[in-house]
């Protein structure tokens, strides 16, 4: 029990650091000086491997809930390719296979969620991290100045990056925080939630200036229309208030410059959004963004030709260790992934790897829907909201993976699988609660029931703060 609590606290620290510090924390490793080392996420994986004997009792319940067939097939294809890649290309194969290694957080999240008091601590931790992420993102306009004072870490790709003030998924964190305030009906500093949410959403679009952010906001609204229409209506009204505030601010003569060093204006937003499908505008940075669409398509076409060259690569992929593009970035580093996670998975593990990966996430989505509906029917507001918050974050990462290698980045990938592990544990506990209280209305009872409770006939009780 002491070990479980210690590990869960370490997990909160590590996952929280990935969510806030992003690439800076991703590149921290042991030993720190060499070209390659063990990052903190992988050190957690090693810790759970070394202490696996203490978690054996969790394995049958985990296997009973998780989509086992696609998971095992995906891991089998990927790890065989990894072994072959290490033999051919050395440590670079491990770097390229971070997604498959980090997917171990499915198990880590499940085991951690079984520790005493985890669910209540997780609810508090999740809200604290999101609030912290919003305050941290307010430093984004000053990032270049602040990065000059940040410690630097040398990446294996041959470039240095600041440990602090990176903000690679800052937009995802702020949008998730906005949704958290909306569904929790919470506020900060007595600012009405309707004003707070609109300000954060508009700030994210204006300052981060990323086409992915526009798609994430649109997708967020559409999904909420299906899952929780009332929140979607509140979100639209909140965004209108935020836009009105932005217009008034611009009319007053205040100039706002974002990530692309472009002044915020309606013209910029219109042209930048149109660049999603390759439309070239009059603004230079927009033309450059539109040109990137063609470049990505060239990468993807080349990968298709390489993978379909023979049956072996078609079914099992090209493997790990080699870059998937020949593009050299401005810092001299090779762009190893083609800015689309689905294309990367297809390239690395072929048709079988891609099919099992997509199947895994399809079945995980079904688990999320079941648990969400049960929490709604039980009137468990906190965990209904927790599921919405986690679901929004994971959705944002999926949208990001269309134009970026999101699942190949531990600061996005690790939280996603950690959340999935927790949701799988919730599904298990709800099943147990129904089994021990047949025919009765049950409540989610995190950590009160364990793998042996079905046979013991233990009682299901709601933990403090869970219902």
Short mmCIF file of N, CA, C and O in Angstrom, two decimals, residues 121-245:
data_model
loop_
_atom_site.label_atom_id
_atom_site.label_comp_id
_atom_site.label_asym_id
_atom_site.label_seq_id
_atom_site.Cartn_x
_atom_site.Cartn_y
_atom_site.Cartn_z
N UNK A 121 -7.79 12.18 -5.16
CA UNK A 121 -6.56 12.95 -5.41
C UNK A 121 -6.45 13.31 -6.88
O UNK A 121 -6.00 14.42 -7.22
N UNK A 122 -6.85 12.40 -7.75
CA UNK A 122 -6.77 12.68 -9.19
C UNK A 122 -7.67 13.84 -9.58
O UNK A 122 -7.27 14.72 -10.36
N UNK A 123 -8.89 13.89 -9.05
CA UNK A 123 -9.81 14.99 -9.38
C UNK A 123 -9.20 16.33 -9.00
O UNK A 123 -9.26 17.30 -9.78
N UNK A 124 -8.60 16.40 -7.82
CA UNK A 124 -7.96 17.65 -7.37
C UNK A 124 -6.74 17.98 -8.21
O UNK A 124 -6.52 19.13 -8.59
N UNK A 125 -5.91 16.95 -8.48
CA UNK A 125 -4.70 17.15 -9.28
C UNK A 125 -5.04 17.65 -10.67
O UNK A 125 -4.41 18.58 -11.18
N UNK A 126 -6.03 17.05 -11.31
CA UNK A 126 -6.40 17.41 -12.68
C UNK A 126 -6.79 18.87 -12.77
O UNK A 126 -6.33 19.61 -13.67
N UNK A 127 -7.58 19.34 -11.84
CA UNK A 127 -8.03 20.74 -11.86
C UNK A 127 -6.89 21.69 -11.53
O UNK A 127 -6.78 22.78 -12.12
N UNK A 128 -6.03 21.29 -10.61
CA UNK A 128 -4.88 22.14 -10.27
C UNK A 128 -3.94 22.29 -11.48
O UNK A 128 -3.50 23.41 -11.79
N UNK A 129 -3.65 21.19 -12.16
CA UNK A 129 -2.74 21.23 -13.31
C UNK A 129 -3.31 22.09 -14.44
O UNK A 129 -2.60 22.87 -15.08
N UNK A 130 -4.61 21.97 -14.68
CA UNK A 130 -5.22 22.77 -15.74
C UNK A 130 -5.20 24.26 -15.39
O UNK A 130 -4.92 25.10 -16.26
N UNK A 131 -5.50 24.60 -14.14
CA UNK A 131 -5.41 26.00 -13.73
C UNK A 131 -3.99 26.52 -13.87
O UNK A 131 -3.75 27.63 -14.37
N UNK A 132 -3.03 25.71 -13.43
CA UNK A 132 -1.62 26.09 -13.54
C UNK A 132 -1.24 26.28 -15.01
O UNK A 132 -0.51 27.21 -15.36
N UNK A 133 -1.74 25.39 -15.88
CA UNK A 133 -1.44 25.49 -17.30
C UNK A 133 -1.94 26.78 -17.92
O UNK A 133 -1.28 27.37 -18.78
N UNK A 134 -3.11 27.26 -17.48
CA UNK A 134 -3.64 28.52 -18.00
C UNK A 134 -2.76 29.69 -17.56
O UNK A 134 -2.40 30.56 -18.36
N UNK A 135 -2.41 29.73 -16.27
CA UNK A 135 -1.55 30.82 -15.79
C UNK A 135 -0.19 30.78 -16.50
O UNK A 135 0.37 31.82 -16.85
N UNK A 136 0.33 29.58 -16.69
CA UNK A 136 1.61 29.43 -17.38
C UNK A 136 1.52 29.92 -18.82
O UNK A 136 2.46 30.55 -19.34
N UNK A 137 0.39 29.66 -19.48
CA UNK A 137 0.23 30.07 -20.88
C UNK A 137 0.16 31.58 -21.04
O UNK A 137 0.40 32.10 -22.13
N UNK A 138 -0.15 32.30 -19.96
CA UNK A 138 -0.17 33.76 -20.03
C UNK A 138 1.23 34.32 -20.27
O UNK A 138 1.38 35.49 -20.68
N UNK A 139 2.25 33.49 -20.05
CA UNK A 139 3.63 33.91 -20.30
C UNK A 139 4.03 33.70 -21.77
O UNK A 139 5.13 34.10 -22.16
N UNK A 140 3.15 33.09 -22.55
CA UNK A 140 3.50 32.77 -23.94
C UNK A 140 3.94 34.00 -24.75
O UNK A 140 4.93 33.91 -25.50
N UNK A 141 3.28 35.14 -24.65
CA UNK A 141 3.74 36.30 -25.44
C UNK A 141 5.16 36.75 -25.11
O UNK A 141 5.80 37.44 -25.91
N UNK A 142 5.66 36.36 -23.95
CA UNK A 142 7.00 36.79 -23.52
C UNK A 142 8.00 35.63 -23.59
O UNK A 142 9.08 35.71 -23.00
N UNK A 143 7.65 34.58 -24.32
CA UNK A 143 8.44 33.36 -24.28
C UNK A 143 9.86 33.56 -24.77
O UNK A 143 10.80 32.96 -24.21
N UNK A 144 10.07 34.36 -25.79
CA UNK A 144 11.42 34.53 -26.34
C UNK A 144 12.34 35.19 -25.31
O UNK A 144 13.51 34.80 -25.17
N UNK A 145 11.83 36.17 -24.61
CA UNK A 145 12.62 36.82 -23.56
C UNK A 145 12.88 35.86 -22.40
O UNK A 145 14.00 35.76 -21.90
N UNK A 146 11.84 35.13 -21.99
CA UNK A 146 11.97 34.22 -20.86
C UNK A 146 12.86 33.03 -21.18
O UNK A 146 13.60 32.55 -20.31
N UNK A 147 12.81 32.54 -22.41
CA UNK A 147 13.62 31.39 -22.78
C UNK A 147 15.11 31.69 -22.68
O UNK A 147 15.93 30.79 -22.46
N UNK A 148 15.46 32.96 -22.83
CA UNK A 148 16.87 33.33 -22.72
C UNK A 148 17.41 33.09 -21.32
O UNK A 148 18.62 32.89 -21.14
N UNK A 149 16.53 33.09 -20.32
CA UNK A 149 16.95 32.89 -18.93
C UNK A 149 16.74 31.45 -18.47
O UNK A 149 17.11 31.09 -17.36
N UNK A 150 16.13 30.63 -19.32
CA UNK A 150 15.85 29.25 -18.94
C UNK A 150 17.08 28.37 -19.13
O UNK A 150 17.86 28.56 -20.08
N UNK A 151 17.27 27.37 -18.27
CA UNK A 151 18.32 26.37 -18.54
C UNK A 151 18.03 25.67 -19.87
O UNK A 151 16.87 25.52 -20.27
N UNK A 152 19.07 25.24 -20.56
CA UNK A 152 18.93 24.58 -21.85
C UNK A 152 19.28 23.10 -21.72
O UNK A 152 20.08 22.71 -20.88
N UNK A 153 18.65 22.32 -22.55
CA UNK A 153 18.93 20.89 -22.61
C UNK A 153 19.28 20.53 -24.04
O UNK A 153 18.65 21.00 -24.99
N UNK A 154 20.32 19.71 -24.21
CA UNK A 154 20.78 19.33 -25.53
C UNK A 154 20.01 18.09 -26.00
O UNK A 154 19.98 17.07 -25.32
N UNK A 155 19.38 18.22 -27.17
CA UNK A 155 18.57 17.12 -27.70
C UNK A 155 19.44 16.18 -28.53
O UNK A 155 20.44 16.61 -29.12
N UNK A 156 19.08 14.88 -28.60
CA UNK A 156 19.85 13.94 -29.42
C UNK A 156 19.90 14.34 -30.89
O UNK A 156 20.82 13.95 -31.60
N UNK A 157 18.91 15.13 -31.33
CA UNK A 157 18.89 15.56 -32.73
C UNK A 157 19.93 16.61 -33.07
O UNK A 157 20.07 16.98 -34.24
N UNK A 158 20.65 17.12 -32.07
CA UNK A 158 21.73 18.06 -32.34
C UNK A 158 21.35 19.52 -32.15
O UNK A 158 21.95 20.40 -32.77
N UNK A 159 20.39 19.81 -31.33
CA UNK A 159 19.99 21.18 -31.06
C UNK A 159 19.67 21.31 -29.57
O UNK A 159 19.42 20.31 -28.89
N UNK A 160 19.70 22.54 -29.06
CA UNK A 160 19.36 22.77 -27.66
C UNK A 160 17.97 23.40 -27.57
O UNK A 160 17.54 24.11 -28.49
N UNK A 161 17.30 23.15 -26.48
CA UNK A 161 15.97 23.71 -26.27
C UNK A 161 15.83 24.11 -24.81
O UNK A 161 16.45 23.50 -23.93
N UNK A 162 15.07 25.17 -24.52
CA UNK A 162 14.90 25.59 -23.13
C UNK A 162 14.05 24.60 -22.34
O UNK A 162 13.10 24.02 -22.89
N UNK A 163 14.38 24.41 -21.09
CA UNK A 163 13.58 23.52 -20.24
C UNK A 163 12.22 24.13 -19.96
O UNK A 163 11.20 23.43 -19.92
N UNK A 164 12.18 25.46 -19.80
CA UNK A 164 10.93 26.15 -19.48
C UNK A 164 10.45 26.98 -20.67
O UNK A 164 11.20 27.27 -21.59
N UNK A 165 9.15 27.33 -20.64
CA UNK A 165 8.53 28.25 -21.59
C UNK A 165 8.54 27.70 -23.02
O UNK A 165 8.90 28.38 -23.97
N UNK A 166 8.11 26.44 -23.15
CA UNK A 166 8.09 25.78 -24.46
C UNK A 166 6.71 25.86 -25.12
O UNK A 166 6.59 26.22 -26.28
N UNK A 167 5.65 25.46 -24.43
CA UNK A 167 4.25 25.65 -24.85
C UNK A 167 3.85 24.86 -26.09
O UNK A 167 3.00 25.29 -26.85
N UNK A 168 4.44 23.68 -26.32
CA UNK A 168 4.08 22.91 -27.50
C UNK A 168 2.60 22.51 -27.50
O UNK A 168 1.95 22.51 -28.53
N UNK A 169 2.07 22.11 -26.33
CA UNK A 169 0.64 21.78 -26.25
C UNK A 169 -0.07 22.76 -25.31
O UNK A 169 -1.09 22.42 -24.70
N UNK A 170 0.45 23.97 -25.24
CA UNK A 170 -0.17 24.99 -24.40
C UNK A 170 -1.61 25.25 -24.80
O UNK A 170 -2.48 25.44 -23.94
N UNK A 171 -1.89 25.24 -26.10
CA UNK A 171 -3.25 25.46 -26.57
C UNK A 171 -4.20 24.36 -26.15
O UNK A 171 -5.35 24.61 -25.79
N UNK A 172 -3.73 23.11 -26.19
CA UNK A 172 -4.56 21.98 -25.76
C UNK A 172 -4.90 22.10 -24.28
O UNK A 172 -6.05 21.89 -23.87
N UNK A 173 -3.91 22.46 -23.47
CA UNK A 173 -4.13 22.57 -22.03
C UNK A 173 -5.11 23.70 -21.71
O UNK A 173 -6.03 23.53 -20.89
N UNK A 174 -4.97 24.85 -22.36
CA UNK A 174 -5.86 25.97 -22.07
C UNK A 174 -7.29 25.69 -22.53
O UNK A 174 -8.25 26.04 -21.83
N UNK A 175 -7.46 25.06 -23.67
CA UNK A 175 -8.81 24.72 -24.13
C UNK A 175 -9.46 23.67 -23.22
O UNK A 175 -10.67 23.74 -22.95
N UNK A 176 -8.67 22.72 -22.76
CA UNK A 176 -9.20 21.73 -21.82
C UNK A 176 -9.59 22.39 -20.51
O UNK A 176 -10.62 22.06 -19.91
N UNK A 177 -8.77 23.35 -20.05
CA UNK A 177 -9.10 24.07 -18.83
C UNK A 177 -10.38 24.87 -18.99
O UNK A 177 -11.22 24.92 -18.07
N UNK A 178 -10.56 25.48 -20.15
CA UNK A 178 -11.79 26.24 -20.40
C UNK A 178 -13.02 25.33 -20.31
O UNK A 178 -14.04 25.70 -19.72
N UNK A 179 -12.90 24.12 -20.89
CA UNK A 179 -14.01 23.18 -20.81
C UNK A 179 -14.22 22.71 -19.38
O UNK A 179 -15.36 22.51 -18.94
N UNK A 180 -13.15 22.57 -18.62
CA UNK A 180 -13.28 22.17 -17.22
C UNK A 180 -14.09 23.21 -16.44
O UNK A 180 -14.99 22.87 -15.67
N UNK A 181 -13.78 24.50 -16.64
CA UNK A 181 -14.54 25.54 -15.94
C UNK A 181 -16.00 25.51 -16.35
O UNK A 181 -16.89 25.72 -15.53
N UNK A 182 -16.24 25.24 -17.62
CA UNK A 182 -17.61 25.25 -18.13
C UNK A 182 -18.44 24.13 -17.52
O UNK A 182 -19.56 24.36 -17.04
N UNK A 183 -17.90 22.90 -17.53
CA UNK A 183 -18.70 21.77 -17.04
C UNK A 183 -18.77 21.76 -15.51
O UNK A 183 -19.75 21.31 -14.92
N UNK A 184 -17.71 22.28 -14.85
CA UNK A 184 -17.73 22.37 -13.39
C UNK A 184 -18.51 23.59 -12.89
O UNK A 184 -18.77 23.70 -11.69
N UNK A 185 -18.79 24.50 -13.82
CA UNK A 185 -19.42 25.79 -13.46
C UNK A 185 -18.56 26.50 -12.42
O UNK A 185 -19.06 27.06 -11.43
N UNK A 186 -17.26 26.46 -12.66
CA UNK A 186 -16.30 27.05 -11.73
C UNK A 186 -15.80 28.37 -12.28
O UNK A 186 -15.96 28.70 -13.45
N UNK A 187 -15.17 29.15 -11.45
CA UNK A 187 -14.61 30.43 -11.86
C UNK A 187 -13.35 30.71 -11.07
O UNK A 187 -13.06 30.04 -10.08
N UNK A 188 -12.61 31.71 -11.52
CA UNK A 188 -11.41 32.15 -10.82
C UNK A 188 -11.55 33.62 -10.48
O UNK A 188 -12.03 34.42 -11.31
N UNK A 189 -11.12 33.98 -9.27
CA UNK A 189 -11.13 35.38 -8.84
C UNK A 189 -12.50 36.02 -9.02
O UNK A 189 -12.61 37.20 -9.37
N UNK A 190 -13.54 35.22 -8.85
CA UNK A 190 -14.93 35.67 -8.93
C UNK A 190 -15.31 36.18 -10.32
O UNK A 190 -16.32 36.89 -10.47
N UNK A 191 -14.52 35.84 -11.31
CA UNK A 191 -14.88 36.18 -12.70
C UNK A 191 -15.97 35.21 -13.14
O UNK A 191 -15.79 34.01 -13.01
N UNK A 192 -17.09 35.68 -13.65
CA UNK A 192 -18.15 34.76 -14.10
C UNK A 192 -17.61 33.75 -15.11
O UNK A 192 -16.80 34.11 -15.98
N UNK A 193 -18.03 32.51 -14.96
CA UNK A 193 -17.48 31.45 -15.79
C UNK A 193 -17.70 31.72 -17.27
O UNK A 193 -16.86 31.39 -18.12
N UNK A 194 -18.81 32.33 -17.63
CA UNK A 194 -19.12 32.59 -19.03
C UNK A 194 -18.12 33.57 -19.64
O UNK A 194 -17.76 33.48 -20.81
N UNK A 195 -17.63 34.52 -18.83
CA UNK A 195 -16.62 35.48 -19.29
C UNK A 195 -15.25 34.82 -19.31
O UNK A 195 -14.47 34.99 -20.25
N UNK A 196 -14.95 34.05 -18.27
CA UNK A 196 -13.64 33.41 -18.14
C UNK A 196 -13.38 32.45 -19.30
O UNK A 196 -12.30 32.48 -19.92
N UNK A 197 -14.35 31.60 -19.62
CA UNK A 197 -14.18 30.62 -20.69
C UNK A 197 -13.98 31.32 -22.04
O UNK A 197 -13.08 30.97 -22.80
N UNK A 198 -14.80 32.31 -22.33
CA UNK A 198 -14.66 33.02 -23.60
C UNK A 198 -13.31 33.70 -23.73
O UNK A 198 -12.69 33.68 -24.80
N UNK A 199 -12.84 34.30 -22.63
CA UNK A 199 -11.54 34.99 -22.67
C UNK A 199 -10.41 34.01 -22.96
O UNK A 199 -9.51 34.29 -23.76
N UNK A 200 -10.45 32.83 -22.31
CA UNK A 200 -9.38 31.85 -22.50
C UNK A 200 -9.40 31.27 -23.91
O UNK A 200 -8.35 31.11 -24.55
N UNK A 201 -10.58 30.96 -24.45
CA UNK A 201 -10.67 30.39 -25.79
C UNK A 201 -10.18 31.39 -26.83
O UNK A 201 -9.39 31.05 -27.72
N UNK A 202 -10.62 32.63 -26.73
CA UNK A 202 -10.20 33.66 -27.69
C UNK A 202 -8.71 33.95 -27.53
O UNK A 202 -7.99 34.14 -28.53
N UNK A 203 -8.22 34.00 -26.30
CA UNK A 203 -6.79 34.19 -26.06
C UNK A 203 -5.97 33.09 -26.73
O UNK A 203 -4.95 33.36 -27.38
N UNK A 204 -6.42 31.85 -26.59
CA UNK A 204 -5.71 30.72 -27.19
C UNK A 204 -5.63 30.85 -28.69
O UNK A 204 -4.57 30.66 -29.30
N UNK A 205 -6.75 31.21 -29.33
CA UNK A 205 -6.77 31.36 -30.80
C UNK A 205 -5.91 32.53 -31.25
O UNK A 205 -5.18 32.44 -32.24
N UNK A 206 -5.97 33.64 -30.50
CA UNK A 206 -5.28 34.86 -30.92
C UNK A 206 -3.78 34.77 -30.73
O UNK A 206 -3.00 35.23 -31.57
N UNK A 207 -3.33 34.18 -29.62
CA UNK A 207 -1.92 34.22 -29.27
C UNK A 207 -1.15 33.02 -29.82
O UNK A 207 -0.04 33.17 -30.34
N UNK A 208 -1.75 31.83 -29.78
CA UNK A 208 -1.03 30.65 -30.27
C UNK A 208 -1.01 30.57 -31.79
O UNK A 208 -0.14 29.92 -32.37
N UNK A 209 -1.97 31.21 -32.46
CA UNK A 209 -1.98 31.33 -33.93
C UNK A 209 -1.59 30.03 -34.63
O UNK A 209 -0.62 29.96 -35.38
N UNK A 210 -2.39 29.00 -34.38
CA UNK A 210 -2.15 27.70 -34.99
C UNK A 210 -3.44 27.21 -35.64
O UNK A 210 -4.52 27.29 -35.04
N UNK A 211 -3.33 26.70 -36.86
CA UNK A 211 -4.52 26.19 -37.53
C UNK A 211 -5.13 25.03 -36.77
O UNK A 211 -6.35 24.84 -36.75
N UNK A 212 -4.27 24.26 -36.11
CA UNK A 212 -4.78 23.15 -35.30
C UNK A 212 -5.69 23.64 -34.20
O UNK A 212 -6.71 23.01 -33.89
N UNK A 213 -5.38 24.79 -33.61
CA UNK A 213 -6.21 25.35 -32.54
C UNK A 213 -7.60 25.67 -33.06
O UNK A 213 -8.61 25.41 -32.38
N UNK A 214 -7.70 26.24 -34.27
CA UNK A 214 -9.01 26.55 -34.83
C UNK A 214 -9.83 25.28 -35.00
O UNK A 214 -11.02 25.25 -34.69
N UNK A 215 -9.19 24.23 -35.50
CA UNK A 215 -9.89 22.95 -35.67
C UNK A 215 -10.30 22.37 -34.32
O UNK A 215 -11.37 21.76 -34.19
N UNK A 216 -9.44 22.53 -33.33
CA UNK A 216 -9.76 22.00 -32.00
C UNK A 216 -10.96 22.71 -31.40
O UNK A 216 -11.84 22.07 -30.79
N UNK A 217 -11.03 24.03 -31.55
CA UNK A 217 -12.17 24.78 -31.03
C UNK A 217 -13.45 24.36 -31.75
O UNK A 217 -14.49 24.13 -31.11
N UNK A 218 -13.38 24.22 -33.06
CA UNK A 218 -14.55 23.80 -33.84
C UNK A 218 -14.99 22.39 -33.45
O UNK A 218 -16.19 22.13 -33.23
N UNK A 219 -14.03 21.49 -33.34
CA UNK A 219 -14.34 20.10 -32.96
C UNK A 219 -14.91 20.04 -31.55
O UNK A 219 -15.86 19.29 -31.29
N UNK A 220 -14.35 20.83 -30.66
CA UNK A 220 -14.84 20.88 -29.28
C UNK A 220 -16.31 21.28 -29.25
O UNK A 220 -17.14 20.66 -28.56
N UNK A 221 -16.66 22.30 -30.01
CA UNK A 221 -18.05 22.76 -30.04
C UNK A 221 -18.97 21.69 -30.61
O UNK A 221 -20.05 21.43 -30.05
N UNK A 222 -18.57 21.04 -31.69
CA UNK A 222 -19.41 20.02 -32.32
C UNK A 222 -19.62 18.82 -31.40
O UNK A 222 -20.73 18.29 -31.29
N UNK A 223 -18.55 18.38 -30.74
CA UNK A 223 -18.67 17.24 -29.84
C UNK A 223 -19.56 17.57 -28.65
O UNK A 223 -20.40 16.77 -28.23
N UNK A 224 -19.41 18.78 -28.10
CA UNK A 224 -20.23 19.16 -26.96
C UNK A 224 -21.69 19.30 -27.36
O UNK A 224 -22.58 19.07 -26.53
N UNK A 225 -21.98 19.64 -28.60
CA UNK A 225 -23.36 19.68 -29.07
C UNK A 225 -24.00 18.31 -28.98
O UNK A 225 -25.20 18.18 -28.73
N UNK A 226 -23.19 17.27 -29.18
CA UNK A 226 -23.70 15.90 -29.12
C UNK A 226 -23.76 15.39 -27.69
O UNK A 226 -24.77 14.81 -27.26
N UNK A 227 -22.68 15.61 -26.93
CA UNK A 227 -22.57 15.03 -25.59
C UNK A 227 -23.31 15.85 -24.55
O UNK A 227 -24.01 15.30 -23.68
N UNK A 228 -23.17 17.18 -24.61
CA UNK A 228 -23.77 18.04 -23.59
C UNK A 228 -24.20 19.36 -24.26
O UNK A 228 -23.49 20.37 -24.18
N UNK A 229 -25.36 19.37 -24.93
CA UNK A 229 -25.80 20.54 -25.71
C UNK A 229 -25.84 21.83 -24.90
O UNK A 229 -25.52 22.90 -25.42
N UNK A 230 -26.22 21.74 -23.63
CA UNK A 230 -26.29 22.95 -22.82
C UNK A 230 -24.92 23.62 -22.71
O UNK A 230 -24.80 24.85 -22.82
N UNK A 231 -23.89 22.81 -22.50
CA UNK A 231 -22.53 23.36 -22.40
C UNK A 231 -22.08 23.94 -23.74
O UNK A 231 -21.35 24.94 -23.78
N UNK A 232 -22.50 23.33 -24.85
CA UNK A 232 -22.14 23.84 -26.17
C UNK A 232 -22.76 25.21 -26.40
O UNK A 232 -22.12 26.11 -26.97
N UNK A 233 -24.01 25.39 -25.98
CA UNK A 233 -24.66 26.70 -26.12
C UNK A 233 -23.95 27.73 -25.25
O UNK A 233 -23.70 28.86 -25.69
N UNK A 234 -23.60 27.35 -24.03
CA UNK A 234 -22.86 28.26 -23.16
C UNK A 234 -21.50 28.60 -23.76
O UNK A 234 -21.04 29.75 -23.67
N UNK A 235 -20.85 27.59 -24.38
CA UNK A 235 -19.55 27.83 -25.00
C UNK A 235 -19.67 28.83 -26.14
O UNK A 235 -18.83 29.73 -26.27
N UNK A 236 -20.68 28.68 -26.98
CA UNK A 236 -20.84 29.60 -28.12
C UNK A 236 -21.10 31.03 -27.63
O UNK A 236 -20.53 32.00 -28.16
N UNK A 237 -21.95 31.17 -26.61
CA UNK A 237 -22.23 32.49 -26.06
C UNK A 237 -20.98 33.08 -25.42
O UNK A 237 -20.67 34.28 -25.57
N UNK A 238 -20.24 32.23 -24.73
CA UNK A 238 -19.01 32.68 -24.08
C UNK A 238 -17.98 33.16 -25.11
O UNK A 238 -17.31 34.17 -24.92
N UNK A 239 -17.87 32.41 -26.23
CA UNK A 239 -16.93 32.82 -27.28
C UNK A 239 -17.35 34.13 -27.92
O UNK A 239 -16.49 34.94 -28.29
N UNK A 240 -18.66 34.35 -28.08
CA UNK A 240 -19.13 35.63 -28.62
C UNK A 240 -18.73 36.79 -27.72
O UNK A 240 -18.30 37.84 -28.20
N UNK A 241 -18.85 36.57 -26.40
CA UNK A 241 -18.41 37.60 -25.46
C UNK A 241 -16.91 37.83 -25.57
O UNK A 241 -16.43 38.98 -25.54
N UNK A 242 -16.15 36.74 -25.71
CA UNK A 242 -14.70 36.86 -25.85
C UNK A 242 -14.31 37.59 -27.12
O UNK A 242 -13.41 38.45 -27.10
N UNK A 243 -14.99 37.30 -28.22
CA UNK A 243 -14.71 37.99 -29.49
C UNK A 243 -15.06 39.46 -29.39
O UNK A 243 -14.34 40.32 -29.91
N UNK A 244 -16.19 39.75 -28.73
CA UNK A 244 -16.58 41.15 -28.56
C UNK A 244 -15.53 41.91 -27.76
O UNK A 244 -15.16 43.05 -28.09
N UNK A 245 -15.02 41.27 -26.71
CA UNK A 245 -13.97 41.89 -25.92
C UNK A 245 -12.70 42.11 -26.73
O UNK A 245 -12.05 43.16 -26.61
#
